[in-house]
JSON list of C-alpha atoms in Angstrom, two decimals:
[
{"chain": "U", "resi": 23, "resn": "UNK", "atom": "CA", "xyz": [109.71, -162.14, 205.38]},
{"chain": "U", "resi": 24, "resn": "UNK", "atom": "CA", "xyz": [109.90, -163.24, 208.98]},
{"chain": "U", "resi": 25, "resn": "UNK", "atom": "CA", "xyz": [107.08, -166.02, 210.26]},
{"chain": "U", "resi": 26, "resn": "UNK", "atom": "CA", "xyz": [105.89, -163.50, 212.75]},
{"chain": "U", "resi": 27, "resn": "UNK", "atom": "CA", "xyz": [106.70, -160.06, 212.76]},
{"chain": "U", "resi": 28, "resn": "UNK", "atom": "CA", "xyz": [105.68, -157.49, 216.27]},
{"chain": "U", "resi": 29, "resn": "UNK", "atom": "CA", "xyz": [106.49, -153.84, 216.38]},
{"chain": "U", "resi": 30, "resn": "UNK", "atom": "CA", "xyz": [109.41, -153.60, 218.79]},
{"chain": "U", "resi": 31, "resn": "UNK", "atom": "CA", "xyz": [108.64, -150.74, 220.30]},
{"chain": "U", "resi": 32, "resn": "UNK", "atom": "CA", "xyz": [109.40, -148.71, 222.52]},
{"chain": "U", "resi": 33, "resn": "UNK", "atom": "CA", "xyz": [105.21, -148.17, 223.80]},
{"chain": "U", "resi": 34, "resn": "UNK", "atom": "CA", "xyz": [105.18, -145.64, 226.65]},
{"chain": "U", "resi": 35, "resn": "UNK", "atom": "CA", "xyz": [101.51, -145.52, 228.11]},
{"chain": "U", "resi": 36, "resn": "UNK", "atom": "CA", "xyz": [100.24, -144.07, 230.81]},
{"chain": "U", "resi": 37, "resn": "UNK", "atom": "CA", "xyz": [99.13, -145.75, 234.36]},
{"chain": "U", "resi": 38, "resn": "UNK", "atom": "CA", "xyz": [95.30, -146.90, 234.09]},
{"chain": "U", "resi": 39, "resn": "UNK", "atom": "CA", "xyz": [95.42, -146.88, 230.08]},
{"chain": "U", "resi": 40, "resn": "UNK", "atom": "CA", "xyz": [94.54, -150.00, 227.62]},
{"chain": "U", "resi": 41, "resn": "UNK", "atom": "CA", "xyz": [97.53, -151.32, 226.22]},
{"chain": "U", "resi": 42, "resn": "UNK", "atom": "CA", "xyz": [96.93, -153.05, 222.69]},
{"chain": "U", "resi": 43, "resn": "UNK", "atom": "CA", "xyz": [100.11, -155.40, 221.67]},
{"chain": "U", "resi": 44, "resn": "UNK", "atom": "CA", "xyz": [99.82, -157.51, 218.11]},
{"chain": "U", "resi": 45, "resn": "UNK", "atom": "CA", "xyz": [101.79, -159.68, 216.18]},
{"chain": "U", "resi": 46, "resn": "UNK", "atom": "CA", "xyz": [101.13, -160.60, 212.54]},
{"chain": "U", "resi": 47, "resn": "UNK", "atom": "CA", "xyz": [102.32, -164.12, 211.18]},
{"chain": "U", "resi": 48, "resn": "UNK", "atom": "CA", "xyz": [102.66, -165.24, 207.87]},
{"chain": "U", "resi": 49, "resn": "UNK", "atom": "CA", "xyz": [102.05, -169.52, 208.40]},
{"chain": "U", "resi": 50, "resn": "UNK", "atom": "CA", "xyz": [98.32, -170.59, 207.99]},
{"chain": "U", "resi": 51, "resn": "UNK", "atom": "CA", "xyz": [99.60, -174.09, 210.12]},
{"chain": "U", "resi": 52, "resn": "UNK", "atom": "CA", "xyz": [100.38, -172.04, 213.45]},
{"chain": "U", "resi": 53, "resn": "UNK", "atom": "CA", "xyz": [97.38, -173.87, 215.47]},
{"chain": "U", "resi": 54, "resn": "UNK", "atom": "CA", "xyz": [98.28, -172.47, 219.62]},
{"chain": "U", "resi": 55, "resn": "UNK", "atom": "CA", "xyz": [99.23, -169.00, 220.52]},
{"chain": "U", "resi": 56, "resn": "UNK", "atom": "CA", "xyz": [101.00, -167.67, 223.32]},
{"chain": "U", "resi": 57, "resn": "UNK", "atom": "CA", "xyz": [102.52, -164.09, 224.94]},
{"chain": "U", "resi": 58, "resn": "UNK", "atom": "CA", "xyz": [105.12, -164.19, 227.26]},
{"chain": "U", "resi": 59, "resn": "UNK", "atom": "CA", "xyz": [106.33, -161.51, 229.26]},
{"chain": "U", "resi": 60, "resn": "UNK", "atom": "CA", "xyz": [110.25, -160.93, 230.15]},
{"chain": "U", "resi": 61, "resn": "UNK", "atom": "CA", "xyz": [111.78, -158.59, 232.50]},
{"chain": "U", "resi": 62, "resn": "UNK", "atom": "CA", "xyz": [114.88, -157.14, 232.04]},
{"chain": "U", "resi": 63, "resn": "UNK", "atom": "CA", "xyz": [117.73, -160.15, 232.42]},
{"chain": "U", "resi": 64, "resn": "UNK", "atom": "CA", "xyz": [115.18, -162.45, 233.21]},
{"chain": "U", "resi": 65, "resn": "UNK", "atom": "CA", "xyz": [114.05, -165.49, 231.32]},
{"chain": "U", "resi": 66, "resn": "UNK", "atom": "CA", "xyz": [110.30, -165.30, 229.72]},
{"chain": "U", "resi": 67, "resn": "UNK", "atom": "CA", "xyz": [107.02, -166.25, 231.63]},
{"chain": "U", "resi": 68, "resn": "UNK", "atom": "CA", "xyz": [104.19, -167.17, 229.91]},
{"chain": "U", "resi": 69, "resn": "UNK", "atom": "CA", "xyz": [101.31, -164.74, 230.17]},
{"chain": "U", "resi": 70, "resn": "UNK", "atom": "CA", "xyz": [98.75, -165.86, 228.28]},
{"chain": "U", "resi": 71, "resn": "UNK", "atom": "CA", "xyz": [97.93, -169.55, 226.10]},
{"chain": "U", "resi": 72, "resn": "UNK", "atom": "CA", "xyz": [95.16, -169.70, 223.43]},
{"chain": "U", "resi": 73, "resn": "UNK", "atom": "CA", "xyz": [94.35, -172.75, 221.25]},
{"chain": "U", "resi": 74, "resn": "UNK", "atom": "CA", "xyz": [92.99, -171.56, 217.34]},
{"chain": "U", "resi": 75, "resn": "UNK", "atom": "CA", "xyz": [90.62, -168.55, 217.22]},
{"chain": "U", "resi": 76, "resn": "UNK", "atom": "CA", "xyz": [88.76, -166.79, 219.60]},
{"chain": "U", "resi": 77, "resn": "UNK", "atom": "CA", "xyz": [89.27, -164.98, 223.10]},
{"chain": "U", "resi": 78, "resn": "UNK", "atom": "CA", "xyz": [90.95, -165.30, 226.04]},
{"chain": "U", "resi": 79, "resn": "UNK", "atom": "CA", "xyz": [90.57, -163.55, 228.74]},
{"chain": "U", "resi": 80, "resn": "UNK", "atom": "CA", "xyz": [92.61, -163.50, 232.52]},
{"chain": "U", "resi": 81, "resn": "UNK", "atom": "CA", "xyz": [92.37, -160.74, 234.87]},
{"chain": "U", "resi": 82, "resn": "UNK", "atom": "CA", "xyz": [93.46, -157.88, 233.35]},
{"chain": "U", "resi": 83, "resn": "UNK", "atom": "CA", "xyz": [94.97, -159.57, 230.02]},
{"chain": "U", "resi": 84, "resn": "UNK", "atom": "CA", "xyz": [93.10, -160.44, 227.09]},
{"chain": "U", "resi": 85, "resn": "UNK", "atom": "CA", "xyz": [94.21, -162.60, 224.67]},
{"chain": "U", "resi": 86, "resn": "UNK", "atom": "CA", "xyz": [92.79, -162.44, 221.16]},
{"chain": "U", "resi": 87, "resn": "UNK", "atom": "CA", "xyz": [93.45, -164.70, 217.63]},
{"chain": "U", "resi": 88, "resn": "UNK", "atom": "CA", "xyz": [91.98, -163.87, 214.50]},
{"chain": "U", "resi": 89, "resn": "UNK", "atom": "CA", "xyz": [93.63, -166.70, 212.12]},
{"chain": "U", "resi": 90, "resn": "UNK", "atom": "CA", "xyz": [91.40, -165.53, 208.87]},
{"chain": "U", "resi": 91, "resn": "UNK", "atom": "CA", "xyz": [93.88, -162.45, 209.23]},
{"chain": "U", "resi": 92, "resn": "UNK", "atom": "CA", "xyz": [97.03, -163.94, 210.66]},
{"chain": "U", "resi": 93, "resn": "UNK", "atom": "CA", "xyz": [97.01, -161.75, 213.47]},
{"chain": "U", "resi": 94, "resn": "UNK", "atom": "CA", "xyz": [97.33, -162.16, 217.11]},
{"chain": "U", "resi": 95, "resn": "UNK", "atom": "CA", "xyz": [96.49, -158.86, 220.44]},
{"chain": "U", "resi": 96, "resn": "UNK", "atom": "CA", "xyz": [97.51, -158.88, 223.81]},
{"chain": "U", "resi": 97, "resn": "UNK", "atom": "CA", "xyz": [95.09, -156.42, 225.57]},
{"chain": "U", "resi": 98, "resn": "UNK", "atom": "CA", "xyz": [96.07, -155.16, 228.82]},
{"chain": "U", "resi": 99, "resn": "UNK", "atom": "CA", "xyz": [93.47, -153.33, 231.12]},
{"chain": "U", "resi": 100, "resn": "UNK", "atom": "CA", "xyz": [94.05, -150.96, 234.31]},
{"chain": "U", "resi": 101, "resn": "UNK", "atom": "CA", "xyz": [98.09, -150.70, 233.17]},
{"chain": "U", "resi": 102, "resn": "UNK", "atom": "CA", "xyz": [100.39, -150.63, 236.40]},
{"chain": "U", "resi": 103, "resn": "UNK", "atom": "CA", "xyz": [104.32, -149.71, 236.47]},
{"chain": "U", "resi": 104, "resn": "UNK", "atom": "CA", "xyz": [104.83, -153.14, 237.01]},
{"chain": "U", "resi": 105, "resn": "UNK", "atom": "CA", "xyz": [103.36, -154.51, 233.78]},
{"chain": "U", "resi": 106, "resn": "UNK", "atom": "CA", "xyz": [106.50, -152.60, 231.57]},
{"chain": "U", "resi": 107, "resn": "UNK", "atom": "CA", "xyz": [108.44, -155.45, 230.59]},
{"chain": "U", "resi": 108, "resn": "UNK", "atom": "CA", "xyz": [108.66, -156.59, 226.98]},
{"chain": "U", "resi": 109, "resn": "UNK", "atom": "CA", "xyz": [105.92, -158.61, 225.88]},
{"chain": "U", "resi": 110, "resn": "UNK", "atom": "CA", "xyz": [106.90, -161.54, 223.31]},
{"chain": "U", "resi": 111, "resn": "UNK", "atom": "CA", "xyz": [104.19, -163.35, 221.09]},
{"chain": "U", "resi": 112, "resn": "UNK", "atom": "CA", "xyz": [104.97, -167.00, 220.17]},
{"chain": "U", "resi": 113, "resn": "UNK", "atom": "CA", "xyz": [103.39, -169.78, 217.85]},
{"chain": "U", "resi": 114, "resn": "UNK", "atom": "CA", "xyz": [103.52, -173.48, 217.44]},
{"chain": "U", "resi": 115, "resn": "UNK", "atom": "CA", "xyz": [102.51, -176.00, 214.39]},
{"chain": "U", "resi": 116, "resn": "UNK", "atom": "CA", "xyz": [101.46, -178.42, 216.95]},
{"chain": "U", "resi": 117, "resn": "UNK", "atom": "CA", "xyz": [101.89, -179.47, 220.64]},
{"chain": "U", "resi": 118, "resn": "UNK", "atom": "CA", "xyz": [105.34, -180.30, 221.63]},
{"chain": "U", "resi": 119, "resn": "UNK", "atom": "CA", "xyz": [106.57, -178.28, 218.14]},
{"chain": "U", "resi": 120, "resn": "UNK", "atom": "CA", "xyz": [108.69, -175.46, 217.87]},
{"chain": "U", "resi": 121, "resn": "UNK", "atom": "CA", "xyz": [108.10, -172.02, 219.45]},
{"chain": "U", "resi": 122, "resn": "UNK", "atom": "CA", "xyz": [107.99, -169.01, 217.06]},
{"chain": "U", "resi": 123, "resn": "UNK", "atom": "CA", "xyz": [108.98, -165.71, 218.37]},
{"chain": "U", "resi": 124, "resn": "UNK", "atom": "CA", "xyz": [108.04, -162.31, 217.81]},
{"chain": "U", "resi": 125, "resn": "UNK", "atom": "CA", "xyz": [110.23, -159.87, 218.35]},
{"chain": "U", "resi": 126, "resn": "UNK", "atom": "CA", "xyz": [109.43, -158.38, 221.53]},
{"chain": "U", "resi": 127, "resn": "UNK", "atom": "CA", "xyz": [107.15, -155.41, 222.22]},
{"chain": "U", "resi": 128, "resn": "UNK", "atom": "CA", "xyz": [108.69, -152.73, 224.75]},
{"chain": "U", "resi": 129, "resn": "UNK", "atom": "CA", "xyz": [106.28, -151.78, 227.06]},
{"chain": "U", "resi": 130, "resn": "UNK", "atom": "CA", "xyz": [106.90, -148.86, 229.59]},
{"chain": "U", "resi": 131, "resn": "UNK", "atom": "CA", "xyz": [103.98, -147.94, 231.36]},
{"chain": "U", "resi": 132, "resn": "UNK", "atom": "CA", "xyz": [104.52, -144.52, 233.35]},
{"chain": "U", "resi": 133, "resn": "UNK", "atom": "CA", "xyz": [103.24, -143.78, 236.82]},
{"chain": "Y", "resi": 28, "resn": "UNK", "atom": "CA", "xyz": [103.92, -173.21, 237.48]},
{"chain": "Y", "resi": 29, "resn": "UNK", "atom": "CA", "xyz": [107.10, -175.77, 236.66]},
{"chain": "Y", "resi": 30, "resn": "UNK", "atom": "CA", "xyz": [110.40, -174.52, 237.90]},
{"chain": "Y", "resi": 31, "resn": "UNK", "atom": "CA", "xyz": [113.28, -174.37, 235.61]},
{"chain": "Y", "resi": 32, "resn": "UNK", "atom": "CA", "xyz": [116.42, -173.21, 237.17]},
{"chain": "Y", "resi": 33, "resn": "UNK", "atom": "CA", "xyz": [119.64, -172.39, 235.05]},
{"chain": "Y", "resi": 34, "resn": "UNK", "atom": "CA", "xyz": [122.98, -171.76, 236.71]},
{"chain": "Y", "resi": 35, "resn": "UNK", "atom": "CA", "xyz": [124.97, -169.29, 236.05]},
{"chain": "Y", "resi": 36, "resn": "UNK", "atom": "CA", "xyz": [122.69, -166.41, 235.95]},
{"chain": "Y", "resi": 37, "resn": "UNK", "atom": "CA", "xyz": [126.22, -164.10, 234.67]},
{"chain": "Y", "resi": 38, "resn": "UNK", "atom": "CA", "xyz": [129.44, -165.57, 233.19]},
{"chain": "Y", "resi": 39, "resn": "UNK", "atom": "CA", "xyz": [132.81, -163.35, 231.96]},
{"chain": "Y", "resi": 40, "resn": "UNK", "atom": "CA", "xyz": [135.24, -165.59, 230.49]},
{"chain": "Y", "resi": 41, "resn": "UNK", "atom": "CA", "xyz": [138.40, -164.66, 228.81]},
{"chain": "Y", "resi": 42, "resn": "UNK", "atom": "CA", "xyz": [138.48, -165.36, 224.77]},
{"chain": "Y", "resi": 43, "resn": "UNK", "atom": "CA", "xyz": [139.39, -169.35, 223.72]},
{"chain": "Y", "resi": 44, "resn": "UNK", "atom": "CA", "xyz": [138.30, -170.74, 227.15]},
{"chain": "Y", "resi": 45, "resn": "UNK", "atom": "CA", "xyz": [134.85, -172.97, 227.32]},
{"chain": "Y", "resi": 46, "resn": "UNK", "atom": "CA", "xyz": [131.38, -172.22, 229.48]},
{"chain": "Y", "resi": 47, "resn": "UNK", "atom": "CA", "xyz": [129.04, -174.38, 230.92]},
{"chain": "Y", "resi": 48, "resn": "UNK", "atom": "CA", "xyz": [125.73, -173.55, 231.46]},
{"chain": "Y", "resi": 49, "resn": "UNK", "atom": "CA", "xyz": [123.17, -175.60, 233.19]},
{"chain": "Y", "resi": 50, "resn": "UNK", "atom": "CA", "xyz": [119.98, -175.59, 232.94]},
{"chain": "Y", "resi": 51, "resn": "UNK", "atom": "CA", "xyz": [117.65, -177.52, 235.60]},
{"chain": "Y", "resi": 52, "resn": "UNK", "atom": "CA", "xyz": [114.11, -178.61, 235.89]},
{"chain": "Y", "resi": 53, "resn": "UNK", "atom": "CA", "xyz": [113.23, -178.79, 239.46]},
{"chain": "Y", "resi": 54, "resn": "UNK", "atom": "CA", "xyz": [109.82, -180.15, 239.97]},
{"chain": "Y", "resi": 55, "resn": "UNK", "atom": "CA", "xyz": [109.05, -182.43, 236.87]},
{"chain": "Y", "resi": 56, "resn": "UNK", "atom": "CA", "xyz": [111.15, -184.76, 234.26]},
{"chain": "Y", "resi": 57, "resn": "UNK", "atom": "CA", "xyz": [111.62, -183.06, 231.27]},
{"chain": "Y", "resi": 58, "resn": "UNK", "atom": "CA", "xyz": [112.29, -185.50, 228.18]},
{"chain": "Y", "resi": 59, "resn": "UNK", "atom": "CA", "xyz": [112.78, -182.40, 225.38]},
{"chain": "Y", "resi": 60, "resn": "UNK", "atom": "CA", "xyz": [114.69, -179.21, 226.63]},
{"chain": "Y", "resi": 61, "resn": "UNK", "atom": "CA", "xyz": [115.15, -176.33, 224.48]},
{"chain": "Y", "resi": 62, "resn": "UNK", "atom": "CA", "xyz": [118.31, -173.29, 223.92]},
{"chain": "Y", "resi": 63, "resn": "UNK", "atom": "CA", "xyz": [117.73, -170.27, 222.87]},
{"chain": "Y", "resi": 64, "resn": "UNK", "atom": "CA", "xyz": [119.87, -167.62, 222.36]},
{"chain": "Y", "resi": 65, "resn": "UNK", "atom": "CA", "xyz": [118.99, -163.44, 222.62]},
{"chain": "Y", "resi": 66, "resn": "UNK", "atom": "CA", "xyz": [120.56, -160.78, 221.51]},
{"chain": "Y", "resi": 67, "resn": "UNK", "atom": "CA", "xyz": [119.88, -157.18, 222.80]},
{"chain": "Y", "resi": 68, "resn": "UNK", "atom": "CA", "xyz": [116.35, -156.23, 221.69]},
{"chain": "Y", "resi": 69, "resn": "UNK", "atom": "CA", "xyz": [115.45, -159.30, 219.60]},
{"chain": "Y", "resi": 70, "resn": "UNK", "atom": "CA", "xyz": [113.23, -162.23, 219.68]},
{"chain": "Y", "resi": 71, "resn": "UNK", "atom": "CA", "xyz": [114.45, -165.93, 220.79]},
{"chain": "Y", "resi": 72, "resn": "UNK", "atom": "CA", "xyz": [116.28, -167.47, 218.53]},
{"chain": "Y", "resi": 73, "resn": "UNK", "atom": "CA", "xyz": [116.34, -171.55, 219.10]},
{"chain": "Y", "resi": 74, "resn": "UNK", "atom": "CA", "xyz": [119.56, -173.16, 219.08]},
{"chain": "Y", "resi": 75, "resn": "UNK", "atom": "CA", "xyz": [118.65, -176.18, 219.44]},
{"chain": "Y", "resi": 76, "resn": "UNK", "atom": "CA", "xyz": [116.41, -179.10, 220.71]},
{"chain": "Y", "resi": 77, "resn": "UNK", "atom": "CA", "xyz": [117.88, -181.28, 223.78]},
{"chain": "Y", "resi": 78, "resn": "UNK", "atom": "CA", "xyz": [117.06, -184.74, 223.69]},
{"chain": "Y", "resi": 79, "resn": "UNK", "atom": "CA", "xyz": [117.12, -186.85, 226.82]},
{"chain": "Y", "resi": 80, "resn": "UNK", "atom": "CA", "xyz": [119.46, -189.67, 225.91]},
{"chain": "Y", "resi": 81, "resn": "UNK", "atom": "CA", "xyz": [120.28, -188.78, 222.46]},
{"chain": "Y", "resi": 82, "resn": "UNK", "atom": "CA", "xyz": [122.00, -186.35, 220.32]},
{"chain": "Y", "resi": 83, "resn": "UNK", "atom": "CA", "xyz": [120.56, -182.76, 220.20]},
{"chain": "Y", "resi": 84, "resn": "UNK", "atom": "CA", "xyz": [118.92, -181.15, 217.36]},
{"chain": "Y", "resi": 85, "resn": "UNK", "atom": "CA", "xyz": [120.45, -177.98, 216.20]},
{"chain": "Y", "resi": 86, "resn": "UNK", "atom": "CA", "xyz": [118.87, -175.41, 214.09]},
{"chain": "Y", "resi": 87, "resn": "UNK", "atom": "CA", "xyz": [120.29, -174.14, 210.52]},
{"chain": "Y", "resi": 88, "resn": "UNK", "atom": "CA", "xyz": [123.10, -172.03, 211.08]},
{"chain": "Y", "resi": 89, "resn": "UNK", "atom": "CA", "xyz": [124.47, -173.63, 214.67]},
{"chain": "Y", "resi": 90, "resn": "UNK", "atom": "CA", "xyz": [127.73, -174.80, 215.07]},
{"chain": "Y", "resi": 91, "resn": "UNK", "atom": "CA", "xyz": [126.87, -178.20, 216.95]},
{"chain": "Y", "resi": 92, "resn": "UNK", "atom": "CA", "xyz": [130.96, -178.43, 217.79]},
{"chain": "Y", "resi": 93, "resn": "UNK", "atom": "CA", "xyz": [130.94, -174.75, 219.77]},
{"chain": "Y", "resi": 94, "resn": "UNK", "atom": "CA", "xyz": [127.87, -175.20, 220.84]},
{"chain": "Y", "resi": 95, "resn": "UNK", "atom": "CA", "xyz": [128.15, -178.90, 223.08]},
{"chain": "Y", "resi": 96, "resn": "UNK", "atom": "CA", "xyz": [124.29, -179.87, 224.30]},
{"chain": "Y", "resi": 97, "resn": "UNK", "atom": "CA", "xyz": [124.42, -182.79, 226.80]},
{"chain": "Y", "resi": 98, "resn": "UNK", "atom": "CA", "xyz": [120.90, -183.82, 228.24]},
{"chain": "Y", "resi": 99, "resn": "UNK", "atom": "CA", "xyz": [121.91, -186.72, 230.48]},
{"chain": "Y", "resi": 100, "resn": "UNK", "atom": "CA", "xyz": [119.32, -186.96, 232.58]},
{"chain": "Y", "resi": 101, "resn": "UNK", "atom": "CA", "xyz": [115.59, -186.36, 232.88]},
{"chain": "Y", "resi": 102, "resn": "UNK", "atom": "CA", "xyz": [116.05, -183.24, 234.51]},
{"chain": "Y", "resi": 103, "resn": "UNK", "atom": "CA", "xyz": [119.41, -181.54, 233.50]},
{"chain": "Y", "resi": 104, "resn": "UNK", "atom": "CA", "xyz": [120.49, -180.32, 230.14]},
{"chain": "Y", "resi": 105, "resn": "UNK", "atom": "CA", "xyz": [123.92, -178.63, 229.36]},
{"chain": "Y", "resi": 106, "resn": "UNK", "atom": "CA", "xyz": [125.54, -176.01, 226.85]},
{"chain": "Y", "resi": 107, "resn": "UNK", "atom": "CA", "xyz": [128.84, -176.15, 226.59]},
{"chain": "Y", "resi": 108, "resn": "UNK", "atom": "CA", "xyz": [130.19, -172.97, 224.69]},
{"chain": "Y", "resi": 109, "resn": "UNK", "atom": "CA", "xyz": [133.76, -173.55, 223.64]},
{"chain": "Y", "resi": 110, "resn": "UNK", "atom": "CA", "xyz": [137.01, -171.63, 222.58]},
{"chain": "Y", "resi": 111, "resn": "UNK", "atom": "CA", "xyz": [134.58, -168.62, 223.24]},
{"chain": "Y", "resi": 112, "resn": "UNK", "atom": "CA", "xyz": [134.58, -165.33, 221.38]},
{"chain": "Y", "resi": 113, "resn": "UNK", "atom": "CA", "xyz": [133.46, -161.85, 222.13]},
{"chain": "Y", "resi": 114, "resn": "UNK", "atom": "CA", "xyz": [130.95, -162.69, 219.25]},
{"chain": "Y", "resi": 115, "resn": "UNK", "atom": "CA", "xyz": [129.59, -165.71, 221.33]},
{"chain": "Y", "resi": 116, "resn": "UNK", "atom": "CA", "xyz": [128.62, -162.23, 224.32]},
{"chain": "Y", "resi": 117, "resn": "UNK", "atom": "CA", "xyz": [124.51, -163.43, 224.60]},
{"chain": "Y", "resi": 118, "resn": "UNK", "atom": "CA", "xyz": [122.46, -164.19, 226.61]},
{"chain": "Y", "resi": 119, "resn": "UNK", "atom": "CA", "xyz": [121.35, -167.82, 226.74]},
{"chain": "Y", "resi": 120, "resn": "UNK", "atom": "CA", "xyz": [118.10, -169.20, 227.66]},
{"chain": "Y", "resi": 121, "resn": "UNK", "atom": "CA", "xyz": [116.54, -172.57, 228.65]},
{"chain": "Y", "resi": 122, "resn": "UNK", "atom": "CA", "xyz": [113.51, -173.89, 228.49]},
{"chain": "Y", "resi": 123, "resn": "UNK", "atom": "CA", "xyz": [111.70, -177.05, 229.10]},
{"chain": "Y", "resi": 124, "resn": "UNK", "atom": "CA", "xyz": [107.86, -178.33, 228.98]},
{"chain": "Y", "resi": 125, "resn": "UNK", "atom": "CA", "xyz": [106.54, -180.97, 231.71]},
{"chain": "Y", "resi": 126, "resn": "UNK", "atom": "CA", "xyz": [105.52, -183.86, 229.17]},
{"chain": "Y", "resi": 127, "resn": "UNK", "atom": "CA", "xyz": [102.69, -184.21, 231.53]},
{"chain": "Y", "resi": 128, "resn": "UNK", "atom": "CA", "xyz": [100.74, -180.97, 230.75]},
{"chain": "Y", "resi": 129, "resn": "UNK", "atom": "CA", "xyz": [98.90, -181.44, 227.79]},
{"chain": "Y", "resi": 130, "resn": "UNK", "atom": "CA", "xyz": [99.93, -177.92, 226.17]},
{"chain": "Y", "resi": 131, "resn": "UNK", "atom": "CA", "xyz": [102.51, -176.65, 224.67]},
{"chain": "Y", "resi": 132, "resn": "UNK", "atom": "CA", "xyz": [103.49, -174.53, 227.56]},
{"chain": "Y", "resi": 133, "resn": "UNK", "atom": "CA", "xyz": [107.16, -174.08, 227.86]},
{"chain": "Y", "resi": 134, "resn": "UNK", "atom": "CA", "xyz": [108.77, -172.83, 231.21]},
{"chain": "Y", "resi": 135, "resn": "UNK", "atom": "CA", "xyz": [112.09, -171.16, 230.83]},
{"chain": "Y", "resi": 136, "resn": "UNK", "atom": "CA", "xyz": [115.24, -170.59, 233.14]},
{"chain": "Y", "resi": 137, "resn": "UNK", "atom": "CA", "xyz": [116.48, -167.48, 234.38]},
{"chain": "Y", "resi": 138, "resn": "UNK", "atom": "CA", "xyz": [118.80, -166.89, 231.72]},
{"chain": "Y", "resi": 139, "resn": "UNK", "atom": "CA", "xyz": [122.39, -166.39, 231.46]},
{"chain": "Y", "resi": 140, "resn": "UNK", "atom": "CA", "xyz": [124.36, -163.75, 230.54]},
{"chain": "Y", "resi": 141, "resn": "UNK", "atom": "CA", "xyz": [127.85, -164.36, 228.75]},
{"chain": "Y", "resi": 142, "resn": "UNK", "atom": "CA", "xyz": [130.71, -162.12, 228.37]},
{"chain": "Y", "resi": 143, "resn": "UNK", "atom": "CA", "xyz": [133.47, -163.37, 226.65]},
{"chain": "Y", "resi": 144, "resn": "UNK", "atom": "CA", "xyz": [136.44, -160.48, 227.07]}
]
C-alpha cells in the first residue's frame, strides 16, 4: 500500500464548477499538508500549506485535513481554463522532513 | 516566493555519455536541496537529499555512482547522470526550502527533461 494514494485522473469539469481533489494517506505521523500544482513540463508550485486539521482557505482554493480519517481535499471554486494543470498532494513527518507525494490529479477544466 | 532556477530546462544525449544538471537558488541560501525524479503521469519520486558540504543522502533503490549529487555551495546543487541510458529518459526536478521560513515549504526548479537516444 502506498503512503498516500490520489485518483490520477483524468477530471474534466466544466468552467464555473467546484472542483473537489482528495488524497487518502495511510501514516497517522504526517503532521503538515500541502497541494501543489504543476503545469505541463514545469516544476511544481505550491498551492496551498496547512498545519494538522482544520481549513484553509485562499481565494478560490480551499484546503481541507481531516486526520481522524487520513484524508486530505483541495476545493476549487469559480474553475477557469487556466486552473487545468495536475494538482499533487504532499505530506511531511515534521518541518524540514521528507515530502510525500500523491500521485497527481489531472485536472482539465473546459471553457 | 523563493526562486529556484535549474539549467537545462531539455537535454538529448547520446547513450554512455554523462549530464549535468544544475539546479540554482537565486534569492536565499539553501543548506538542504532535494532531487526528484518523474516519470510520465506519476508522483515525485525523491532521489535524494543534497547536503551543503557533505555527502548526499540517497533514497532506497538509487544508484549514488550514476546518480553524482554535488552541493558545493549554499546556493547550487548538481546531478550528474552518467554513462546514461534510454532508461535514465525523465524528467528531473529540484527543489530547495529557504532555512529561514519556518515551514516546510519547498520551492522547486523548472525541471529538466532528459533524453538519452
Amino acid at each position: 500500500q502506498k503512503e498516500v494514494e490520489q485518483d490520477p485522473g483524468p477530471l474534466s469539469v466544466p468552467e464555473g464548477a467546484i472542483v473537489s481533489l482528495n488524497c487518502t494517506y495511510s501514516n497517522s505521523a504526517f503532521q503538515y499538508f500541502m497541494w501543489y500544482r504543476q503545469y505541463s513540463r514545469k516544476g511544481p508550485e505550491l498551492l496551498m500549506y496547512t498545519y494538522s486539521s482544520g481549513n484553509k482557505e485562499d481565494g478560490r482554493f480551499t484546503a481541507q485535513v481531516d486526520k481522524s480519517s487520513k484524508y486530505i481535499s483541495l476545493f476549487i471554486r469559480d474553475s477557469q481554463p487556466s486552473d487545468s494543470a495536475t494538482y499533487l498532494c504532499a505530506m511531511t513527518v515534521n518541518q524540514g522532513g521528507k515530502l510525500i507525494f500523491g500521485q497527481g490529479t489531472e485536472l482539465s477544466v473546459k471553457p | 516566493g523563493a526562486v529556484v532556477s535549474q539549467h537545462p530546462s531539455r537535454v538529448i544525449c547520446k547513450s554512455g555519455t554523462s549530464v549535468k544538471i544544475e539546479c540554482r537558488s537565486l534569492d536565499f541560501q539553501a543548506t538542504t536541496m532535494f532531487w526528484y525524479r518523474q516519470f510520465p503521469k506519476q508522483s515525485l519520486m525523491l532521489m535524494a537529499t543534497s547536503n551543503e558540504g557533505s555527502k548526499a543522502t540517497y533514497e532506497q533503490g538509487v544508484e549514488k555512482d550514476k546518480f553524482l549529487i554535488n552541493h558545493a555551495s549554499l546556493t547550487l546543487s548538481t546531478l550528474t547522470v552518467t554513462s546514461a541510458h534510454p532508461e535514465d529518459s525523465s524528467f528531473y526536478i529540484c527543489s530547495a526550502r529557504d532555512p529561514t521560513f519556518a515551514s516546510t515549504e519547498a520551492f522547486f526548479g523548472q525541471g529538466t527533461r532528459l533524453t538519452v537516444v
